[in-house]
Amino acid sequence: MQSQYHPRDIEPAVQKEWADSGAFHAPDGSDKPKYYCVSMLPYPSGKLHMGHVRNYTINDALYHYLRMKGMNVLFPMGWDAFGLPAENAAMANKVAPAKWTRDNIAYMKQQCQAMGWAIDWTREVATCDPSYYRWNQWFFLRLWEKGLVYKKSGMVNWDPVDMTVLANEQVIDGRGWRTGALVEKREIPMWYMRITDYADELLGSLDGLGWPEQVKQMQRNWIGRSEGVEFVLPYAPQTARRMNDAKAGLKVFTTRADTIMGITFAAVAAEHPLASEAANGNPRLAEFIEECKRGGVQEAELATMEKKGMPTGLFVLHPITREPVEVWVGNYVLMGYGEGAVMAVPGHDERDFAFATKYGLPIKQVIGWEGTHGSGKPYSTDAWQPWYAEHGINVHSGASFPALDGLGFGAAIAAVVAKLGELGIEAKTRVTYRLRDWGISRQRYWGTPIPIIQCPECGDVGVPDEQLPVVLPEGLVPDGTGSPLAKTPSFYECKCPKCGGAAKRDTDTMDTFVDSSWYFMRYACPDAGAMVDERAQYWMPLDMYIGGIEHAILHLLYARFWTKAMRDLGLVDVDEPFTNLLTQGMVLNHIFSRRTGKGGIEYFAPDEVEVTHDAEGKVAGARLRGDGSAVDYDGIGTMSKSKRNGVDPQDMIDRYGADTARFYVMQANPPTDTMIWSDASVEGSFRFLRGLWKTVHDHVAAGVIAPYGSPSSLGQGRGEGQLSPQLKALRLKLHRTIEKVGDDYGRRLQFNTAIAAVRELLNLRDDLKDASPLARAVSQEALEGAILLLAPIVPHICTALWAELRPGTKLIDQPWPQVDKSALVQDEIELVVQVNGKLRGHVRVSSSATGEVIEATALADESVQKYLNGQKPRKVIVVPGRLVNIVV
RNA sequence: GCCGGGAUGGCGGAAUUGGUAGACGCACGGGACUCAAAAUCCCGCGGUGGCAACACCAUGUGGGUUCGAUUCCCACUCCCGGCACCA
């Protein structure tokens, strides 16, 4: 055996052995139970980053652990290969996105192999391959046939200089990232998927999932089911004339119909037809509506901007009092939500209150809380208080509806609905969702072409199945203006499949969330001649899905919807794709930047700067190592190429080997926690592995021996009593550690504590100076155990060390170690003694001692006597196996 | 702004169901070995007071519940993620 640890020799050799034997190929059927363990597929951005290393090492550790536990485990890998960064790279380097993407995939695949992850590469999928995306197209057409796909207009960010649609990411401070032009909202026709048809099921079936509660809560809130009332505010006569419809009115939806008597105005979105009509002949209003259309479409931007409004001069009637109510245009009313119009009750809605205060509109209290929520909830129109929005008892309803006074929330709503009915105003209780239908059209090149042909005669016609896939031409290089496909006649010119006349293909591509909504099913059958086949039925659903917390809502929700839609088309027989979910925390790093002269921004890598700290030890600023010039500290954020704060795992592999990189990310903190990068302790991880190598080397140098407890061991047939207390303690530690590490890997999914436990075990073994055959047999047992427990984290070194400890056997064939229950038995245990909840001493008692005996022992303890000072204790609390608390 | 999460020594973290706060590491300090350095090994390492035994304080801030709170409740501060076209 080599006396030194040389990962550069070991790792490639072990990897070759795995590859040659097809060790990680999972058959599509087995006597063993299946375990399907998938990580979110990477975007091939160029190189692996630390987030990937973390993600796939977690997946790999679970793979090895469950394989050792006797399961047929599958760990597949693929590439989320369509998307915006490829187009950006293409513009920057004048390379076609296809080439850039495929080169990146090749490089990153080799990096995955160097990390030694147990990936079944026979199932690799890249979403940019026509053999994959043809099924996006095929499925799109099936959903269209079922009415689950439809076309309507949608709002996008528009760059008026480049004449192109911008992604939210490309809008910086309200301006286009390349042109600096002020971004505008623009309505264009887009294809939508009816995810809202599945809203109730998406909500209901969350309950049974083995997901983190916080993620389920985020999804529940995102879907945002609410029950409310939809009704019409009748137009005042003059408004009815202007809107050219005497009978109609302004349709609104509210979850607070109980506050209807508090309506003092109504508000509509800038895009609402009533706003457009009111703007005719009102230049100031027209200007305001134009102003509302400026800016982008991001919700965070809309929700934080100053609430502004302007009266339209048009009135609707309060449905009960028949008093005129003025309609305002408000920039906070969104056309996409509900009806694009709201009844405003400033007395009991915080946004309406702020708006009314700003524009001097009346505020009316119609809900009170005395007697229901206790006192101390006064009402004043001077300032908003949080309880104004709480449910309560109706008050001040007025002469037209006195019966409403005194009713509570539910009864009041019922009364309002009944009253509106009596007055001949249609009012329906309705369930609405915050969730909106999924717009999938993108005016971009590097994505799945939408399989629709626009015929001047026949309208939108689906591409016939036999003409699929609609292949994306791969040689194009985008230039940032408009959509490349829309400028490529050879792509869009075609014949109508229905009438044979000249027609035009849809030049939009699909949202890349489509690609990632079902790839995990394609892994099961990457060569299938259909979207999926029966092999998907064997592997689905995923037993564990691992990925970043940043995907908690959108990706996971779309994939759940897609799976349910596939089920309803009879393609797969599962209700939910991901039985269990592990959301890993992000890997973050410090960000340093400097504004350049032209208003741009320049980023610096953390290793290029020297950080300065303030008095509290927080980072205050930094200087460039090169010339000492000051740079700004921008705080901590996601590792990204653009911010230059990423860490390339390749350096670590080159210097220390893959096992050190794997060990480092797993020992640092729990997988669900955010990890702020620090390379300070990477060295320590390497030292541990080097020490482990030396420990096994020294043991093997003295000769391997059958481990204690095995049939041929010295310990066989001898009683436990013959072990010295030290050897007994070591065996106790070993078997406790086996229990703990199994629990950490299998149930807790917490690897840092498992590693700490194995370190403790090895530290205890190192203290052993006894070189007798019996001691060496216990030592052998402990070392074998430690190697098996670490194997899921650092499989290369463990494979090499196992071959030394057990010549002729292979680590990959070993099962998870068994806990020897007899090693766990203890005669005596130590208990903590507290006086008034403070630690004052320890007592040793028999492990079978009763509460009375424990109490007596504790009271007799010297340190307790000191605090008792002759008094009788008021109370004694005995927690079996843990502590005694004496209250004086 | 809204939704979800987090905060524990100089640093990463541990404490799994309300029961010994700081496991296990990193960094640092002292010592051994060495001509010297590296590597390795040994010791120390939350704060204050004390020669020490020990005492008191301490888990972002302020309150509360409890024999006992890092853990539960209320209010707040700061940070992170998401907000529908980054993936």
JSON list of N, CA and C (backbone and C1' of nucleotides) in Angstrom, two decimals, chain B residues 50-72:
[
{"chain": "B", "resi": 50, "resn": "G", "atom": "P", "xyz": [-9.69, 40.54, 38.47]},
{"chain": "B", "resi": 50, "resn": "G", "atom": "O5'", "xyz": [-9.76, 39.14, 39.22]},
{"chain": "B", "resi": 50, "resn": "G", "atom": "C5'", "xyz": [-10.01, 39.10, 40.62]},
{"chain": "B", "resi": 50, "resn": "G", "atom": "C4'", "xyz": [-10.05, 37.67, 41.10]},
{"chain": "B", "resi": 50, "resn": "G", "atom": "C3'", "xyz": [-8.79, 36.84, 40.79]},
{"chain": "B", "resi": 50, "resn": "G", "atom": "O3'", "xyz": [-7.73, 37.10, 41.67]},
{"chain": "B", "resi": 50, "resn": "G", "atom": "C1'", "xyz": [-10.73, 35.59, 40.27]},
{"chain": "B", "resi": 51, "resn": "C", "atom": "P", "xyz": [-6.24, 37.19, 41.10]},
{"chain": "B", "resi": 51, "resn": "C", "atom": "O5'", "xyz": [-5.94, 35.73, 40.56]},
{"chain": "B", "resi": 51, "resn": "C", "atom": "C5'", "xyz": [-4.83, 35.47, 39.69]},
{"chain": "B", "resi": 51, "resn": "C", "atom": "C4'", "xyz": [-4.28, 34.11, 39.94]},
{"chain": "B", "resi": 51, "resn": "C", "atom": "C3'", "xyz": [-5.27, 32.96, 39.82]},
{"chain": "B", "resi": 51, "resn": "C", "atom": "O3'", "xyz": [-5.37, 32.50, 38.49]},
{"chain": "B", "resi": 51, "resn": "C", "atom": "C1'", "xyz": [-4.02, 32.72, 41.83]},
{"chain": "B", "resi": 52, "resn": "A", "atom": "P", "xyz": [-6.81, 32.11, 37.87]},
{"chain": "B", "resi": 52, "resn": "A", "atom": "O5'", "xyz": [-7.25, 30.90, 38.80]},
{"chain": "B", "resi": 52, "resn": "A", "atom": "C5'", "xyz": [-6.71, 29.59, 38.59]},
{"chain": "B", "resi": 52, "resn": "A", "atom": "C4'", "xyz": [-7.02, 28.71, 39.77]},
{"chain": "B", "resi": 52, "resn": "A", "atom": "C3'", "xyz": [-8.47, 28.28, 39.90]},
{"chain": "B", "resi": 52, "resn": "A", "atom": "O3'", "xyz": [-8.68, 27.08, 39.16]},
{"chain": "B", "resi": 52, "resn": "A", "atom": "C1'", "xyz": [-7.68, 29.10, 41.98]},
{"chain": "B", "resi": 53, "resn": "A", "atom": "P", "xyz": [-10.09, 26.72, 38.52]},
{"chain": "B", "resi": 53, "resn": "A", "atom": "O5'", "xyz": [-10.95, 26.32, 39.79]},
{"chain": "B", "resi": 53, "resn": "A", "atom": "C5'", "xyz": [-10.80, 25.03, 40.40]},
{"chain": "B", "resi": 53, "resn": "A", "atom": "C4'", "xyz": [-11.53, 25.00, 41.71]},
{"chain": "B", "resi": 53, "resn": "A", "atom": "C3'", "xyz": [-13.03, 25.28, 41.62]},
{"chain": "B", "resi": 53, "resn": "A", "atom": "O3'", "xyz": [-13.76, 24.12, 41.31]},
{"chain": "B", "resi": 53, "resn": "A", "atom": "C1'", "xyz": [-12.06, 26.60, 43.32]},
{"chain": "B", "resi": 54, "resn": "C", "atom": "P", "xyz": [-14.80, 24.13, 40.11]},
{"chain": "B", "resi": 54, "resn": "C", "atom": "O5'", "xyz": [-15.60, 25.48, 40.34]},
{"chain": "B", "resi": 54, "resn": "C", "atom": "C5'", "xyz": [-16.57, 25.60, 41.39]},
{"chain": "B", "resi": 54, "resn": "C", "atom": "C4'", "xyz": [-16.69, 27.04, 41.81]},
{"chain": "B", "resi": 54, "resn": "C", "atom": "C3'", "xyz": [-17.72, 27.87, 41.05]},
{"chain": "B", "resi": 54, "resn": "C", "atom": "O3'", "xyz": [-19.03, 27.63, 41.53]},
{"chain": "B", "resi": 54, "resn": "C", "atom": "C1'", "xyz": [-15.71, 29.11, 41.25]},
{"chain": "B", "resi": 55, "resn": "A", "atom": "P", "xyz": [-20.26, 27.81, 40.58]},
{"chain": "B", "resi": 55, "resn": "A", "atom": "O5'", "xyz": [-20.40, 29.40, 40.54]},
{"chain": "B", "resi": 55, "resn": "A", "atom": "C5'", "xyz": [-20.74, 30.12, 41.73]},
{"chain": "B", "resi": 55, "resn": "A", "atom": "C4'", "xyz": [-20.63, 31.60, 41.47]},
{"chain": "B", "resi": 55, "resn": "A", "atom": "C3'", "xyz": [-21.46, 32.12, 40.31]},
{"chain": "B", "resi": 55, "resn": "A", "atom": "O3'", "xyz": [-22.81, 32.31, 40.68]},
{"chain": "B", "resi": 55, "resn": "A", "atom": "C1'", "xyz": [-19.29, 33.02, 40.18]},
{"chain": "B", "resi": 56, "resn": "C", "atom": "P", "xyz": [-23.96, 32.03, 39.63]},
{"chain": "B", "resi": 56, "resn": "C", "atom": "O5'", "xyz": [-23.90, 33.31, 38.70]},
{"chain": "B", "resi": 56, "resn": "C", "atom": "C5'", "xyz": [-24.27, 34.58, 39.23]},
{"chain": "B", "resi": 56, "resn": "C", "atom": "C4'", "xyz": [-23.73, 35.68, 38.35]},
{"chain": "B", "resi": 56, "resn": "C", "atom": "C3'", "xyz": [-24.24, 35.69, 36.92]},
{"chain": "B", "resi": 56, "resn": "C", "atom": "O3'", "xyz": [-25.52, 36.28, 36.83]},
{"chain": "B", "resi": 56, "resn": "C", "atom": "C1'", "xyz": [-21.90, 35.99, 36.91]},
{"chain": "B", "resi": 57, "resn": "C", "atom": "P", "xyz": [-26.52, 35.77, 35.69]},
{"chain": "B", "resi": 57, "resn": "C", "atom": "O5'", "xyz": [-25.86, 36.37, 34.36]},
{"chain": "B", "resi": 57, "resn": "C", "atom": "C5'", "xyz": [-25.83, 37.78, 34.15]},
{"chain": "B", "resi": 57, "resn": "C", "atom": "C4'", "xyz": [-25.04, 38.10, 32.90]},
{"chain": "B", "resi": 57, "resn": "C", "atom": "C3'", "xyz": [-25.53, 37.44, 31.62]},
{"chain": "B", "resi": 57, "resn": "C", "atom": "O3'", "xyz": [-26.64, 38.11, 31.06]},
{"chain": "B", "resi": 57, "resn": "C", "atom": "C1'", "xyz": [-23.18, 37.24, 31.76]},
{"chain": "B", "resi": 58, "resn": "A", "atom": "P", "xyz": [-27.73, 37.26, 30.28]},
{"chain": "B", "resi": 58, "resn": "A", "atom": "O5'", "xyz": [-26.92, 36.75, 29.01]},
{"chain": "B", "resi": 58, "resn": "A", "atom": "C5'", "xyz": [-26.54, 37.68, 27.99]},
{"chain": "B", "resi": 58, "resn": "A", "atom": "C4'", "xyz": [-25.67, 36.99, 26.98]},
{"chain": "B", "resi": 58, "resn": "A", "atom": "C3'", "xyz": [-26.33, 35.82, 26.26]},
{"chain": "B", "resi": 58, "resn": "A", "atom": "O3'", "xyz": [-27.16, 36.28, 25.21]},
{"chain": "B", "resi": 58, "resn": "A", "atom": "C1'", "xyz": [-24.15, 35.21, 26.92]},
{"chain": "B", "resi": 59, "resn": "U", "atom": "P", "xyz": [-28.39, 35.43, 24.68]},
{"chain": "B", "resi": 59, "resn": "U", "atom": "O5'", "xyz": [-27.75, 34.52, 23.56]},
{"chain": "B", "resi": 59, "resn": "U", "atom": "C5'", "xyz": [-26.99, 35.11, 22.50]},
{"chain": "B", "resi": 59, "resn": "U", "atom": "C4'", "xyz": [-27.13, 34.27, 21.25]},
{"chain": "B", "resi": 59, "resn": "U", "atom": "C3'", "xyz": [-28.55, 34.18, 20.72]},
{"chain": "B", "resi": 59, "resn": "U", "atom": "O3'", "xyz": [-28.50, 34.17, 19.30]},
{"chain": "B", "resi": 59, "resn": "U", "atom": "C1'", "xyz": [-27.73, 32.03, 21.14]},
{"chain": "B", "resi": 60, "resn": "G", "atom": "P", "xyz": [-29.70, 34.86, 18.47]},
{"chain": "B", "resi": 60, "resn": "G", "atom": "O5'", "xyz": [-29.38, 36.41, 18.53]},
{"chain": "B", "resi": 60, "resn": "G", "atom": "C5'", "xyz": [-28.12, 36.93, 18.09]},
{"chain": "B", "resi": 60, "resn": "G", "atom": "C4'", "xyz": [-28.30, 38.36, 17.69]},
{"chain": "B", "resi": 60, "resn": "G", "atom": "C3'", "xyz": [-29.23, 39.16, 18.60]},
{"chain": "B", "resi": 60, "resn": "G", "atom": "O3'", "xyz": [-28.55, 39.64, 19.74]},
{"chain": "B", "resi": 60, "resn": "G", "atom": "C1'", "xyz": [-29.83, 39.48, 16.35]},
{"chain": "B", "resi": 61, "resn": "U", "atom": "P", "xyz": [-29.37, 39.83, 21.11]},
{"chain": "B", "resi": 61, "resn": "U", "atom": "O5'", "xyz": [-30.33, 41.06, 20.76]},
{"chain": "B", "resi": 61, "resn": "U", "atom": "C5'", "xyz": [-29.83, 42.38, 20.68]},
{"chain": "B", "resi": 61, "resn": "U", "atom": "C4'", "xyz": [-30.99, 43.35, 20.64]},
{"chain": "B", "resi": 61, "resn": "U", "atom": "C3'", "xyz": [-32.00, 43.19, 21.77]},
{"chain": "B", "resi": 61, "resn": "U", "atom": "O3'", "xyz": [-31.58, 43.84, 22.96]},
{"chain": "B", "resi": 61, "resn": "U", "atom": "C1'", "xyz": [-33.15, 43.34, 19.72]},
{"chain": "B", "resi": 62, "resn": "G", "atom": "P", "xyz": [-32.00, 43.21, 24.38]},
{"chain": "B", "resi": 62, "resn": "G", "atom": "O5'", "xyz": [-33.54, 43.59, 24.48]},
{"chain": "B", "resi": 62, "resn": "G", "atom": "C5'", "xyz": [-33.94, 44.95, 24.50]},
{"chain": "B", "resi": 62, "resn": "G", "atom": "C4'", "xyz": [-35.44, 45.04, 24.49]},
{"chain": "B", "resi": 62, "resn": "G", "atom": "C3'", "xyz": [-36.15, 44.12, 25.48]},
{"chain": "B", "resi": 62, "resn": "G", "atom": "O3'", "xyz": [-36.10, 44.61, 26.80]},
{"chain": "B", "resi": 62, "resn": "G", "atom": "C1'", "xyz": [-37.26, 44.03, 23.40]},
{"chain": "B", "resi": 63, "resn": "G", "atom": "P", "xyz": [-36.53, 43.67, 28.03]},
{"chain": "B", "resi": 63, "resn": "G", "atom": "O5'", "xyz": [-38.09, 43.56, 27.79]},
{"chain": "B", "resi": 63, "resn": "G", "atom": "C5'", "xyz": [-38.83, 42.61, 28.49]},
{"chain": "B", "resi": 63, "resn": "G", "atom": "C4'", "xyz": [-40.22, 42.54, 27.93]},
{"chain": "B", "resi": 63, "resn": "G", "atom": "C3'", "xyz": [-40.98, 41.30, 28.34]},
{"chain": "B", "resi": 63, "resn": "G", "atom": "O3'", "xyz": [-41.54, 41.44, 29.63]},
{"chain": "B", "resi": 63, "resn": "G", "atom": "C1'", "xyz": [-41.13, 41.52, 26.01]},
{"chain": "B", "resi": 64, "resn": "G", "atom": "P", "xyz": [-41.27, 40.28, 30.70]},
{"chain": "B", "resi": 64, "resn": "G", "atom": "O5'", "xyz": [-42.22, 39.12, 30.19]},
{"chain": "B", "resi": 64, "resn": "G", "atom": "C5'", "xyz": [-43.63, 39.37, 30.08]},
{"chain": "B", "resi": 64, "resn": "G", "atom": "C4'", "xyz": [-44.30, 38.31, 29.26]},
{"chain": "B", "resi": 64, "resn": "G", "atom": "C3'", "xyz": [-44.26, 36.89, 29.83]},
{"chain": "B", "resi": 64, "resn": "G", "atom": "O3'", "xyz": [-45.16, 36.71, 30.89]},
{"chain": "B", "resi": 64, "resn": "G", "atom": "C1'", "xyz": [-43.87, 36.84, 27.50]},
{"chain": "B", "resi": 65, "resn": "U", "atom": "P", "xyz": [-44.88, 35.63, 32.04]},
{"chain": "B", "resi": 65, "resn": "U", "atom": "O5'", "xyz": [-45.16, 34.26, 31.29]},
{"chain": "B", "resi": 65, "resn": "U", "atom": "C5'", "xyz": [-46.47, 33.91, 30.87]},
{"chain": "B", "resi": 65, "resn": "U", "atom": "C4'", "xyz": [-46.46, 32.57, 30.19]},
{"chain": "B", "resi": 65, "resn": "U", "atom": "C3'", "xyz": [-45.82, 31.45, 30.99]},
{"chain": "B", "resi": 65, "resn": "U", "atom": "O3'", "xyz": [-46.72, 30.90, 31.93]},
{"chain": "B", "resi": 65, "resn": "U", "atom": "C1'", "xyz": [-44.99, 31.41, 28.77]},
{"chain": "B", "resi": 66, "resn": "U", "atom": "P", "xyz": [-46.20, 30.57, 33.43]},
{"chain": "B", "resi": 66, "resn": "U", "atom": "O5'", "xyz": [-45.16, 29.39, 33.20]},
{"chain": "B", "resi": 66, "resn": "U", "atom": "C5'", "xyz": [-45.60, 28.11, 32.74]},
{"chain": "B", "resi": 66, "resn": "U", "atom": "C4'", "xyz": [-44.41, 27.22, 32.51]},
{"chain": "B", "resi": 66, "resn": "U", "atom": "C3'", "xyz": [-43.46, 27.10, 33.69]},
{"chain": "B", "resi": 66, "resn": "U", "atom": "O3'", "xyz": [-43.93, 26.15, 34.63]},
{"chain": "B", "resi": 66, "resn": "U", "atom": "C1'", "xyz": [-42.22, 27.45, 31.69]},
{"chain": "B", "resi": 67, "resn": "C", "atom": "P", "xyz": [-43.70, 26.44, 36.24]},
{"chain": "B", "resi": 67, "resn": "C", "atom": "O5'", "xyz": [-42.15, 26.18, 36.49]},
{"chain": "B", "resi": 67, "resn": "C", "atom": "C5'", "xyz": [-41.56, 26.52, 37.75]},
{"chain": "B", "resi": 67, "resn": "C", "atom": "C4'", "xyz": [-40.16, 25.99, 37.79]},
{"chain": "B", "resi": 67, "resn": "C", "atom": "C3'", "xyz": [-39.32, 26.30, 36.57]},
{"chain": "B", "resi": 67, "resn": "C", "atom": "O3'", "xyz": [-38.75, 27.59, 36.64]},
{"chain": "B", "resi": 67, "resn": "C", "atom": "C1'", "xyz": [-39.10, 24.00, 37.11]},
{"chain": "B", "resi": 68, "resn": "G", "atom": "P", "xyz": [-38.72, 28.50, 35.36]},
{"chain": "B", "resi": 68, "resn": "G", "atom": "O5'", "xyz": [-37.74, 27.72, 34.40]},
{"chain": "B", "resi": 68, "resn": "G", "atom": "C5'", "xyz": [-36.35, 27.65, 34.70]},
{"chain": "B", "resi": 68, "resn": "G", "atom": "C4'", "xyz": [-35.66, 26.73, 33.74]},
{"chain": "B", "resi": 68, "resn": "G", "atom": "C3'", "xyz": [-35.83, 27.06, 32.27]},
{"chain": "B", "resi": 68, "resn": "G", "atom": "O3'", "xyz": [-34.93, 28.07, 31.88]},
{"chain": "B", "resi": 68, "resn": "G", "atom": "C1'", "xyz": [-36.16, 24.75, 32.59]},
{"chain": "B", "resi": 69, "resn": "A", "atom": "P", "xyz": [-35.33, 29.10, 30.76]},
{"chain": "B", "resi": 69, "resn": "A", "atom": "O5'", "xyz": [-35.53, 28.20, 29.46]},
{"chain": "B", "resi": 69, "resn": "A", "atom": "C5'", "xyz": [-34.43, 27.48, 28.88]},
{"chain": "B", "resi": 69, "resn": "A", "atom": "C4'", "xyz": [-34.41, 27.74, 27.39]},
{"chain": "B", "resi": 69, "resn": "A", "atom": "C3'", "xyz": [-34.20, 29.20, 27.01]},
{"chain": "B", "resi": 69, "resn": "A", "atom": "O3'", "xyz": [-33.46, 29.25, 25.79]},
{"chain": "B", "resi": 69, "resn": "A", "atom": "C1'", "xyz": [-36.25, 28.47, 26.16]},
{"chain": "B", "resi": 70, "resn": "U", "atom": "P", "xyz": [-31.91, 29.50, 25.86]},
{"chain": "B", "resi": 70, "resn": "U", "atom": "O5'", "xyz": [-31.48, 29.53, 24.32]},
{"chain": "B", "resi": 70, "resn": "U", "atom": "C5'", "xyz": [-31.72, 30.68, 23.55]},
{"chain": "B", "resi": 70, "resn": "U", "atom": "C4'", "xyz": [-31.74, 30.35, 22.09]},
{"chain": "B", "resi": 70, "resn": "U", "atom": "C3'", "xyz": [-33.00, 29.66, 21.61]},
{"chain": "B", "resi": 70, "resn": "U", "atom": "O3'", "xyz": [-34.02, 30.60, 21.33]},
{"chain": "B", "resi": 70, "resn": "U", "atom": "C1'", "xyz": [-31.08, 28.56, 20.74]},
{"chain": "B", "resi": 71, "resn": "U", "atom": "P", "xyz": [-35.52, 30.39, 21.80]},
{"chain": "B", "resi": 71, "resn": "U", "atom": "O5'", "xyz": [-35.95, 29.05, 21.04]},
{"chain": "B", "resi": 71, "resn": "U", "atom": "C5'", "xyz": [-35.97, 28.97, 19.62]},
{"chain": "B", "resi": 71, "resn": "U", "atom": "C4'", "xyz": [-36.30, 27.56, 19.21]},
{"chain": "B", "resi": 71, "resn": "U", "atom": "C3'", "xyz": [-37.68, 27.10, 19.65]},
{"chain": "B", "resi": 71, "resn": "U", "atom": "O3'", "xyz": [-38.32, 26.38, 18.62]},
{"chain": "B", "resi": 71, "resn": "U", "atom": "C1'", "xyz": [-36.00, 25.65, 20.54]},
{"chain": "B", "resi": 72, "resn": "C", "atom": "P", "xyz": [-39.36, 27.17, 17.73]},
{"chain": "B", "resi": 72, "resn": "C", "atom": "O5'", "xyz": [-40.58, 27.36, 18.74]},
{"chain": "B", "resi": 72, "resn": "C", "atom": "C5'", "xyz": [-41.57, 26.35, 18.89]},
{"chain": "B", "resi": 72, "resn": "C", "atom": "C4'", "xyz": [-42.67, 26.85, 19.80]},
{"chain": "B", "resi": 72, "resn": "C", "atom": "C3'", "xyz": [-43.07, 28.31, 19.59]},
{"chain": "B", "resi": 72, "resn": "C", "atom": "O3'", "xyz": [-43.97, 28.43, 18.51]},
{"chain": "B", "resi": 72, "resn": "C", "atom": "C1'", "xyz": [-42.78, 27.91, 21.89]}
]
